[in-house]
Tab-separated table of C-alpha atoms in Angstrom:
chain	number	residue	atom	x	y	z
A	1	UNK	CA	-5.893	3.802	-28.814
A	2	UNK	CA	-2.566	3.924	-31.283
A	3	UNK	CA	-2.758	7.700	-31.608
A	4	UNK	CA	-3.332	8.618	-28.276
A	5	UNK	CA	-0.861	6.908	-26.614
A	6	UNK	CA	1.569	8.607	-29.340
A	7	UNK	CA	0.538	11.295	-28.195
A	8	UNK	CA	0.903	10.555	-24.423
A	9	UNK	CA	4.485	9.790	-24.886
A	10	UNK	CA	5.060	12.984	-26.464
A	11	UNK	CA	3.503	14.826	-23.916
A	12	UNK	CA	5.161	12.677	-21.600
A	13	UNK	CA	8.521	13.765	-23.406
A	14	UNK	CA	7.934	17.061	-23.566
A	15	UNK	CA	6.896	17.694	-19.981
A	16	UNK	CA	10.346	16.349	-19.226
A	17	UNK	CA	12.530	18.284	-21.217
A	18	UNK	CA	11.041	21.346	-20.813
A	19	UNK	CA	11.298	20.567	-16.626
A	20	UNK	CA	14.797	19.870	-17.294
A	21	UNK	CA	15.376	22.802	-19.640
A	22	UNK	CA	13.744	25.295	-16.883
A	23	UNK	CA	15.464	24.343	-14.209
A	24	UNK	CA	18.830	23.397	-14.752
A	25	UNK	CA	20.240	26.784	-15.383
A	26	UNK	CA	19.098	27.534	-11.994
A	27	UNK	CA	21.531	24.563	-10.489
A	28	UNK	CA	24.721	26.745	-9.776
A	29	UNK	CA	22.741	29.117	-7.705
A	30	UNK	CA	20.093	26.940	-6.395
A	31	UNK	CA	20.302	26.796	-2.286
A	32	UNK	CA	18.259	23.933	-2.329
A	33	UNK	CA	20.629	21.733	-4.427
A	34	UNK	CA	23.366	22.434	-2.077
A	35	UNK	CA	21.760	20.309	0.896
A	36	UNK	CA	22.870	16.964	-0.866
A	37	UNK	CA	20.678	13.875	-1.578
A	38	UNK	CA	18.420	14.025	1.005
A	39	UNK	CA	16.582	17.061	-1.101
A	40	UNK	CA	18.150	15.665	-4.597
A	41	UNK	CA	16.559	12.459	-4.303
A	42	UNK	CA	13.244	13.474	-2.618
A	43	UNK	CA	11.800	12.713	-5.961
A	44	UNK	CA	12.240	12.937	-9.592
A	45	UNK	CA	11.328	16.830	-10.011
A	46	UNK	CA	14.286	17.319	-7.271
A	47	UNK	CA	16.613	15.057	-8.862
A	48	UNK	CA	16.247	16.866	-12.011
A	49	UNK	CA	16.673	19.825	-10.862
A	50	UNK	CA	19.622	19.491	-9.036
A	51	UNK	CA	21.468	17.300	-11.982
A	52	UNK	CA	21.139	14.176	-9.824
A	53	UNK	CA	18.996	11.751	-11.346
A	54	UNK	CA	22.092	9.432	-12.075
A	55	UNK	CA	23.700	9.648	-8.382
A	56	UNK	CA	19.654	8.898	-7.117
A	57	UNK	CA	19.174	6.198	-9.069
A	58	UNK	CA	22.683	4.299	-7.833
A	59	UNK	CA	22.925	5.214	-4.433
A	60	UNK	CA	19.637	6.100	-3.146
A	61	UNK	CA	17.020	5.046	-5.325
A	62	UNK	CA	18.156	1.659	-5.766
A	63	UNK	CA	18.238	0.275	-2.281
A	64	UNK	CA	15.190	1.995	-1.984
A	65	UNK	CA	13.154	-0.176	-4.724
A	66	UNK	CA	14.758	-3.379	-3.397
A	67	UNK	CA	13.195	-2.442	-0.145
A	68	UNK	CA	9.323	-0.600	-1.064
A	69	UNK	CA	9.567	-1.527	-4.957
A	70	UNK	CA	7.320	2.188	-5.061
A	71	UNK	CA	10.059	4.478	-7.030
A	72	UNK	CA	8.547	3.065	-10.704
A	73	UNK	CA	5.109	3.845	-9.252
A	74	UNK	CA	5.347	6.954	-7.302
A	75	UNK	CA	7.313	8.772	-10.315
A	76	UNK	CA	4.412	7.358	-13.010
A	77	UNK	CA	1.717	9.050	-10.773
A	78	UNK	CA	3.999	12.075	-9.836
A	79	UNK	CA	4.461	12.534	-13.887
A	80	UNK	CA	0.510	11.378	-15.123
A	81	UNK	CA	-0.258	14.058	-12.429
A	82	UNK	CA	1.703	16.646	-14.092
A	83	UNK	CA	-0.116	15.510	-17.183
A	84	UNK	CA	-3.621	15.877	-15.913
A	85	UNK	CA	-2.521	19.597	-15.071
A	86	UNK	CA	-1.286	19.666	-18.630
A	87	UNK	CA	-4.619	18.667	-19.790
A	88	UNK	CA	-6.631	20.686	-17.677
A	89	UNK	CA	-5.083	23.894	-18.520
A	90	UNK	CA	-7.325	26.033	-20.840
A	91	UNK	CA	-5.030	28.577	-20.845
A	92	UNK	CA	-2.853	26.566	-22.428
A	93	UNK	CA	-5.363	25.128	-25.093
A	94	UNK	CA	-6.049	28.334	-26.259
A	95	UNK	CA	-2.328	29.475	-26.797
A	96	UNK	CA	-2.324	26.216	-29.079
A	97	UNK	CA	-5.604	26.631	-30.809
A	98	UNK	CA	-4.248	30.750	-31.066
A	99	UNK	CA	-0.601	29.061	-32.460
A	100	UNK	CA	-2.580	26.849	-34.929
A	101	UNK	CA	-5.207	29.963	-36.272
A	102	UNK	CA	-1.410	31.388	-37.519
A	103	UNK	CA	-0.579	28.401	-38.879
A	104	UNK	CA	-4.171	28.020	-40.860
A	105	UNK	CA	-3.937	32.172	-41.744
A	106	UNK	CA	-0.966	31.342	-44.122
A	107	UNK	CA	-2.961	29.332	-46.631
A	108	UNK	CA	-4.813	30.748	-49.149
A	109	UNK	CA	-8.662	32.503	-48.011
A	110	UNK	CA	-10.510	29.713	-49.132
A	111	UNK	CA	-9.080	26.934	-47.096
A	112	UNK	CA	-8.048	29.737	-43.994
A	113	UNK	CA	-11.436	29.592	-42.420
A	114	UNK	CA	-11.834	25.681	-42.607
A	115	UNK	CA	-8.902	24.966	-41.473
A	116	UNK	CA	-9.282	27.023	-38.203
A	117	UNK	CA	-12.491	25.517	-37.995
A	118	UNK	CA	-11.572	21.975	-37.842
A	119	UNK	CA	-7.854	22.157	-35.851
A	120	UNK	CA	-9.618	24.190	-33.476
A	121	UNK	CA	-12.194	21.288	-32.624
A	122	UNK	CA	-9.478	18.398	-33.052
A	123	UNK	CA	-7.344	20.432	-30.583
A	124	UNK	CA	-10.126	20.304	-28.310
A	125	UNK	CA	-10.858	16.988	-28.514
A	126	UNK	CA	-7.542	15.791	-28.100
A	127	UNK	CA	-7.177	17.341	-25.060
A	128	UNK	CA	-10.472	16.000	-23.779
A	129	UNK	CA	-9.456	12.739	-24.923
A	130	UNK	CA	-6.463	12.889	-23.049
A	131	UNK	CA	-8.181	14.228	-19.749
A	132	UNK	CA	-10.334	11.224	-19.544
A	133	UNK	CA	-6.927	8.751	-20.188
A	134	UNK	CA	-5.321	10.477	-17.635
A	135	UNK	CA	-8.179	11.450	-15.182
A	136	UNK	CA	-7.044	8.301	-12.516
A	137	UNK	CA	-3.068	8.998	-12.170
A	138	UNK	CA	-2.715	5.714	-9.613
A	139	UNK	CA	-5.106	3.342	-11.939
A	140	UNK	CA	-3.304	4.260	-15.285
A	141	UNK	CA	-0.091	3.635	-13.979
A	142	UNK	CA	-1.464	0.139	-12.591
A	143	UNK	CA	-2.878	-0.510	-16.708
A	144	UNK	CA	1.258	0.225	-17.178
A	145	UNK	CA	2.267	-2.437	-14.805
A	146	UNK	CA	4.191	0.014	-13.199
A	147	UNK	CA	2.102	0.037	-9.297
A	148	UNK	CA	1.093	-3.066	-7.800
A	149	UNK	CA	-2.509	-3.324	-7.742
A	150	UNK	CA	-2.600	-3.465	-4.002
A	151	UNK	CA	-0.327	-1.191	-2.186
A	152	UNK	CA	1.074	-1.939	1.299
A	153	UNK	CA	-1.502	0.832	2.873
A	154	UNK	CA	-4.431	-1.047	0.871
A	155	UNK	CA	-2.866	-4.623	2.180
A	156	UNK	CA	-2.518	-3.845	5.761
A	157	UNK	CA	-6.587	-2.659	5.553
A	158	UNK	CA	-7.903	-5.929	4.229
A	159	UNK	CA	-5.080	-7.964	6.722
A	160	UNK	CA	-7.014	-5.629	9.769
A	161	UNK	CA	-10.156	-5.626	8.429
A	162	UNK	CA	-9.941	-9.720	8.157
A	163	UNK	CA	-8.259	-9.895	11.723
A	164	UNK	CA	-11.286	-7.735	13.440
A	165	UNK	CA	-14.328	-9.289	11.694
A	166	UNK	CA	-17.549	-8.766	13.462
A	167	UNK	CA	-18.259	-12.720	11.695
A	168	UNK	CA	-19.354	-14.590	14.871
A	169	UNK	CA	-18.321	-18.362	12.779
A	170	UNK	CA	-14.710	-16.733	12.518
A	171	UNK	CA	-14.418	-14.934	16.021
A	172	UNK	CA	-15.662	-18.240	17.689
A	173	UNK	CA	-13.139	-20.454	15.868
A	174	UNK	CA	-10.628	-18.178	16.745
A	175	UNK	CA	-10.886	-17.590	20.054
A	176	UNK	CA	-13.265	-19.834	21.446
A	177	UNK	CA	-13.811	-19.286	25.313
A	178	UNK	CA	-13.040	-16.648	27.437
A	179	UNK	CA	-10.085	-15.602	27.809
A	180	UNK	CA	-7.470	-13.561	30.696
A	181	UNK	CA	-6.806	-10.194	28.934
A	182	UNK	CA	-7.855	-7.633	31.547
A	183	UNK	CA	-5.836	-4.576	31.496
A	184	UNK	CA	-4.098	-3.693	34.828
A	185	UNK	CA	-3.240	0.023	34.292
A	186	UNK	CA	-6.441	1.477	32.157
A	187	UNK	CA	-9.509	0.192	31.867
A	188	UNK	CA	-10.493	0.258	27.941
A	189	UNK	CA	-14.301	1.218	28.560
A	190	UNK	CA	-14.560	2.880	25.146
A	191	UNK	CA	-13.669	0.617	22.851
A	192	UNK	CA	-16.710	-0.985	21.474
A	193	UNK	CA	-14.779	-4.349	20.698
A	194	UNK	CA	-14.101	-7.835	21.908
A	195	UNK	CA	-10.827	-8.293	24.366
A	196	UNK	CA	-9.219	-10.693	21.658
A	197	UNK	CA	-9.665	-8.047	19.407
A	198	UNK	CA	-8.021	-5.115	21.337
A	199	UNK	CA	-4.763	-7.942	21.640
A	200	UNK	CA	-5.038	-8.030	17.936
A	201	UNK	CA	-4.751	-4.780	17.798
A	202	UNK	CA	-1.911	-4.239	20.024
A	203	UNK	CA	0.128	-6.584	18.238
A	204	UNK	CA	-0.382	-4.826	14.987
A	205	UNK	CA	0.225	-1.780	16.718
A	206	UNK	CA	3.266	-2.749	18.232
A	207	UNK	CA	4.649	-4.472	15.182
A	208	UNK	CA	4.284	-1.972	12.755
A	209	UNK	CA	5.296	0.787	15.222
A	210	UNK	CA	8.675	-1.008	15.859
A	211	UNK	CA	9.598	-0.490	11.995
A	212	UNK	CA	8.792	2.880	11.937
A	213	UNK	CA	10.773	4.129	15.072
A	214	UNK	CA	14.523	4.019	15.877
A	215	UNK	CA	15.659	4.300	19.480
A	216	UNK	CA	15.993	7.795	20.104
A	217	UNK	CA	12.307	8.297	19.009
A	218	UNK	CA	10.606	11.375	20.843
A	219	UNK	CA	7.028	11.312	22.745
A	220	UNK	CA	5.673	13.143	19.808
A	221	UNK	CA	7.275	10.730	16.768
A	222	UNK	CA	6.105	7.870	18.535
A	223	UNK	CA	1.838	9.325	18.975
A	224	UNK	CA	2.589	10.471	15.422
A	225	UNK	CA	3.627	7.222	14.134
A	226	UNK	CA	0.518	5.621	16.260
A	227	UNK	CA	-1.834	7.860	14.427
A	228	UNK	CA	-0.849	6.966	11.353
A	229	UNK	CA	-1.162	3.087	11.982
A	230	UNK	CA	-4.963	4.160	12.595
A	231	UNK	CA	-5.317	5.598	9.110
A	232	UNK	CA	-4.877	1.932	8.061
A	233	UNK	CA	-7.589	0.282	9.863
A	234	UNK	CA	-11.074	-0.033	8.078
A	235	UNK	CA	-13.036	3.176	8.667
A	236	UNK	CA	-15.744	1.329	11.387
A	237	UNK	CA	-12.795	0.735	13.870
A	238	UNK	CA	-11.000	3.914	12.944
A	239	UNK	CA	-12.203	5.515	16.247
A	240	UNK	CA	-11.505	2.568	18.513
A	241	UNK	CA	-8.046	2.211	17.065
A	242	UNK	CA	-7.723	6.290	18.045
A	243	UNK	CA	-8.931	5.740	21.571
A	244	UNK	CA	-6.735	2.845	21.920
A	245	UNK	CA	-3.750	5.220	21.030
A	246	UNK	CA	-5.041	8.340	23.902
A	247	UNK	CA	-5.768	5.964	26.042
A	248	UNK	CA	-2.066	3.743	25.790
A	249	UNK	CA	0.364	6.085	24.634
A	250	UNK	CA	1.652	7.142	27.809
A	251	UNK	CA	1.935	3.659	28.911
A	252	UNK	CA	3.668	2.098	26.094
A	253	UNK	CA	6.382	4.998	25.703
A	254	UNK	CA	6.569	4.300	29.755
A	255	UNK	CA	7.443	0.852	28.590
A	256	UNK	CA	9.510	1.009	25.731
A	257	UNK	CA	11.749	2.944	27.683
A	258	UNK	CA	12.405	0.454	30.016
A	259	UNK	CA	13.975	-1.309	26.875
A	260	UNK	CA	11.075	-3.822	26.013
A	261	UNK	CA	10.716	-5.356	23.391
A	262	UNK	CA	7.925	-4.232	20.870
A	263	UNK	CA	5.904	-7.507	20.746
A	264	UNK	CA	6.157	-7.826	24.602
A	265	UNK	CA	4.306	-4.342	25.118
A	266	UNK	CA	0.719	-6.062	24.580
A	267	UNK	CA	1.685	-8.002	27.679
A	268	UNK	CA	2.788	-6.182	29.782
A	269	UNK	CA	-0.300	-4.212	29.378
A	270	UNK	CA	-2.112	-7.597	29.922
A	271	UNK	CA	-3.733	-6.751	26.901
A	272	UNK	CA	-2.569	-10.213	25.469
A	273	UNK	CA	-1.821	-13.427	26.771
A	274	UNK	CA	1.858	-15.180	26.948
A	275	UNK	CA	0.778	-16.346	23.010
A	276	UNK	CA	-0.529	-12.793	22.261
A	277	UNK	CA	-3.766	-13.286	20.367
A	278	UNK	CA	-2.164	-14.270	16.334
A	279	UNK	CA	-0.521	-16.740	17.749
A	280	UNK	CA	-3.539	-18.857	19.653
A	281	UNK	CA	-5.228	-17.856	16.264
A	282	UNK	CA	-2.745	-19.779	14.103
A	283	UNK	CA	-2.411	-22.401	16.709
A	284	UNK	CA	-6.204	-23.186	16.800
A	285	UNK	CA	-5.625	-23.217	12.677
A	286	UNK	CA	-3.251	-26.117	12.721
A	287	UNK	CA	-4.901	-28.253	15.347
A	288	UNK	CA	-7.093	-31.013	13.850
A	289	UNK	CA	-9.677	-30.417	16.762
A	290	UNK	CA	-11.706	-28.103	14.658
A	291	UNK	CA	-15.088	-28.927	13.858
A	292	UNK	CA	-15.064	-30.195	10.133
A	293	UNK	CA	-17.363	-27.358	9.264
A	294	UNK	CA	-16.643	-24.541	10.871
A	295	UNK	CA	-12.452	-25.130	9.446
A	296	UNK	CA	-13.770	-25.896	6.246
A	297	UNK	CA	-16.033	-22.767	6.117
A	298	UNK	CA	-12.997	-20.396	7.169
A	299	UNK	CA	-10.526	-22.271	4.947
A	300	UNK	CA	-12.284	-21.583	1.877
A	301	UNK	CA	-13.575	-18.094	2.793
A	302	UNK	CA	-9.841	-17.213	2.946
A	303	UNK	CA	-9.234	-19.273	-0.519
A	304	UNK	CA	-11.654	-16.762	-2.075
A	305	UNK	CA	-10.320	-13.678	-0.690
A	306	UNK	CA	-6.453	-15.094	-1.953
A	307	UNK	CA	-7.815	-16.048	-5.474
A	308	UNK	CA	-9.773	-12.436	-5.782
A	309	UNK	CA	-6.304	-11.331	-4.953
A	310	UNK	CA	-4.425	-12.933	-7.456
A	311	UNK	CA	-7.260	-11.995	-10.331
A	312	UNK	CA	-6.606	-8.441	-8.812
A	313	UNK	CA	-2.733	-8.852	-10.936
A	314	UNK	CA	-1.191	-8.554	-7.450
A	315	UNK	CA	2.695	-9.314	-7.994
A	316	UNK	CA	4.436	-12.374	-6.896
A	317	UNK	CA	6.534	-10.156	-4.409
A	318	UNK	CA	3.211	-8.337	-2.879
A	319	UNK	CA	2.307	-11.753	-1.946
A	320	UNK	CA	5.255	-12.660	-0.689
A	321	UNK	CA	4.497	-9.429	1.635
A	322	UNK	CA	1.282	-10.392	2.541
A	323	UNK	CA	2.553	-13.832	3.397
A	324	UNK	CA	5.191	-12.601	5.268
A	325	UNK	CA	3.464	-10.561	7.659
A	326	UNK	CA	1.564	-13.909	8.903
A	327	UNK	CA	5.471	-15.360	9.489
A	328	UNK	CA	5.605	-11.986	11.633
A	329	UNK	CA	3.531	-13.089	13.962
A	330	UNK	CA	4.655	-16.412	14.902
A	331	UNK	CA	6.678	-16.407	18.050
A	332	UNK	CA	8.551	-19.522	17.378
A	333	UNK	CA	12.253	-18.622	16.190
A	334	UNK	CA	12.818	-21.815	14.616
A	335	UNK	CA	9.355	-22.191	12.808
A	336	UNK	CA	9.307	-18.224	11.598
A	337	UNK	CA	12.766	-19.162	9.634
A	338	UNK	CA	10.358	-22.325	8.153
A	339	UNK	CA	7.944	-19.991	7.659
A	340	UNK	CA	10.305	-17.837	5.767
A	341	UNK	CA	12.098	-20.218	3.324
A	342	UNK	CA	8.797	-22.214	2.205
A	343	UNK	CA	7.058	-18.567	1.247
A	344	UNK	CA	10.937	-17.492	-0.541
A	345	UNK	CA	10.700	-20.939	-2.294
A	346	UNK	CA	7.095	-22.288	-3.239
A	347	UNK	CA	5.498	-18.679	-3.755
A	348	UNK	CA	4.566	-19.733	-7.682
A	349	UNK	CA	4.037	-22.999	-7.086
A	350	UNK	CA	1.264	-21.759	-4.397
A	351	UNK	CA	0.003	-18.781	-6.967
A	352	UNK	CA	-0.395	-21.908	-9.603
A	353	UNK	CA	-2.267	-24.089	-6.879
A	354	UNK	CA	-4.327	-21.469	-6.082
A	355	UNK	CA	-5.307	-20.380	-9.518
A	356	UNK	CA	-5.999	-24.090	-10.851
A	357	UNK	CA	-8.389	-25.531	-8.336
A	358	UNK	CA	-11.256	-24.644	-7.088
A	359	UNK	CA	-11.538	-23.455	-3.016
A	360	UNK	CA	-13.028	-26.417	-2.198
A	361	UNK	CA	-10.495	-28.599	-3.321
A	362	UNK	CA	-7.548	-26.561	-2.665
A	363	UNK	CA	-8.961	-26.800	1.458
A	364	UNK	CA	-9.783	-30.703	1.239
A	365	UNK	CA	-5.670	-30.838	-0.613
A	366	UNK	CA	-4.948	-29.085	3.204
A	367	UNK	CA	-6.993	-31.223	5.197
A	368	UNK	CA	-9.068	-28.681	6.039
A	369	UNK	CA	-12.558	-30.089	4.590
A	370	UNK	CA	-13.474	-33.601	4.701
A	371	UNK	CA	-13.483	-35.635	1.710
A	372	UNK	CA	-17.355	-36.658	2.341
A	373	UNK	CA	-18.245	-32.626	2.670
């Protein structure tokens, strides 16, 4: 592997140089460079070729990464892609191969023809070599360390997908009985899932929506944003999650203009109880009234799911993410700041829990499974 990743860095290299060497003596007349860092420091190709990789990486770029930690990631992919062009270019092979045959003609007749012979194959299968090395941009630069191995899109699927099981044993414990969630406005006849589920939903909704909208937000940001949040959910609920958003759109901009608050939309709808649906959830989670089994069945489903997770080489700060997002949904001021310090403080000391014991153990440690089970 020695020689080829050699040989990746100095394609690597001189993909770069020859992008800066193209483009910069366009700067002084470039109108693109002349609408300041919001085009400079759209990505590394701009930033290059508007001579501001150095003002990027201080003023933008770096409160960026503190905030998405994507910048190393998205500029590996954006340059492995440019590689897998690279390699994919016949074209380009050729004028090599063509480069080399002038090389070759320029020793004596005898050795001419064998040395054509054999650079011309090596040339090809270098290149093939390094088409199959670079064929996956995103899980190459995840080998490098360099992306996380889950992203934020891929945790926010699982988080959904785990939320709006179809498991009966997990539904049951987490909403057990019926409960008051009947809309007043619109009745949701489409959607093909349970009422907890459609608060679930909501709240996501809402949550996520909240941090991707600023106050002077238009009708058509705001069904844009929506329809992205559906792009997350697991492809069986994709539809429901659509015909949640035609169906409520014109109800929740009614009332976020009336200056609610985000996580109060679900109720207003009376899509959600005065606890919203995450929080009876959690609530039912702490209380000791749980059947032995059915707690200790859910406790170590969710122990499996975390240690696949960690074997996954998920970093310690896309945990603290994931973890995070459960804080989210507490309602309790006082116990979300709990929430918040324990995960900022005990995060490795829960990865090395985790990894050292067994689910079974690791749920009896949290009083979760009897000691007799």
């Amino acid at each position: 592997m020695g020689p080829k990743f050699l040989l990746l860095a100095a394609i690597i290299g001189s993909v770069c140089l020859s992008s800066v060497n193209a483009k910069t003596k366009f700067l002084l007349g470039s109108k693109k460079c002349t609408w300041g860092p919001s085009y400079w420091c759209q990505g590394m190709a701009q930033a290059v070729e508007c001579d501001a990789v150095k003002h990027c990486q201080e003023k933008v770029w770096k409160n960026s990464i503190k905030e998405k930690n994507s910048f190393p990631c998205d500029t590996c992919k954006e340059v492995i892609g440019k590689i897998k062009k690279f390699a994919e270019d016949e074209s380009l092979q050729d004028k090599i191969i063509q480069t080399m045959d002038k090389a070759c003609s320029l020793l004596p007749s005898e050795l001419s023809a064998k040395c054509k012979e054999v650079m011309g194959e090596a040339i090809k299968k270098l290149f093939a070599s390094l088409d199959s090395i670079v064929k996956d941009p995103a899980a190459l630069c995840k080998k490098l360390k360099l992306c996380s191995a889950q992203s934020k899109e891929e945790i926010l699927k699982a988080v959904i997908k785990h939320l709006l099981s179809k498991d009966q044993q997990v539904s049951s414990l987490l909403m057990p009985g019926p409960v008051m969630m009947v809309p007043s406005r619109k009745p949701v006849h489409k959607l093909m899932i349970k009422t907890s589920e459609t608060c679930v939903m909501c709240e996501f909704v809402m949550r996520e929506l909240s941090k991707m909208l600023n106050e002077n937000s238009t009708k058509e940001e705001i069904e844009t944003a929506l329809n992205k949040l559906c792009s997350y959910m697991p492809g069986s609920i994709q539809s429901e999650c659509k015909t949640f958003v035609q169906e409520y759109t014109p109800f929740i901009i009614e009332i976020l203009s009336k200056e609610f608050k985000p996580e109060l939309v679900c109720r207003e709808l009376k899509l959600c109880s005065a606890g919203g649906a995450t929080y009876l959830a959690v609530a039912k989670l702490l209380k000791p009234r749980l059947t032995a089994n059915k707690g200790c069945d859910v406790c170590q489903t969710v122990v499996k799911d975390v240690q696949s997770a960690l074997k996954d080489d998920v970093t310690v700060k896309g945990i603290e993410d994931m973890l995070s997002m459960i804080c989210d949904y507490i309602p309790e001021v006082e116990i979300k700041k709990q929430c918040s310090v324990a995960i900022q403080h005990y995060v490795p000391e829960l990865i090395d829990f985790f990894i050292k014991q067994d689910p079974k153990t690791i749920c009896k440690d949290l009083d979760m499974c009897s000691s007799k089970l």
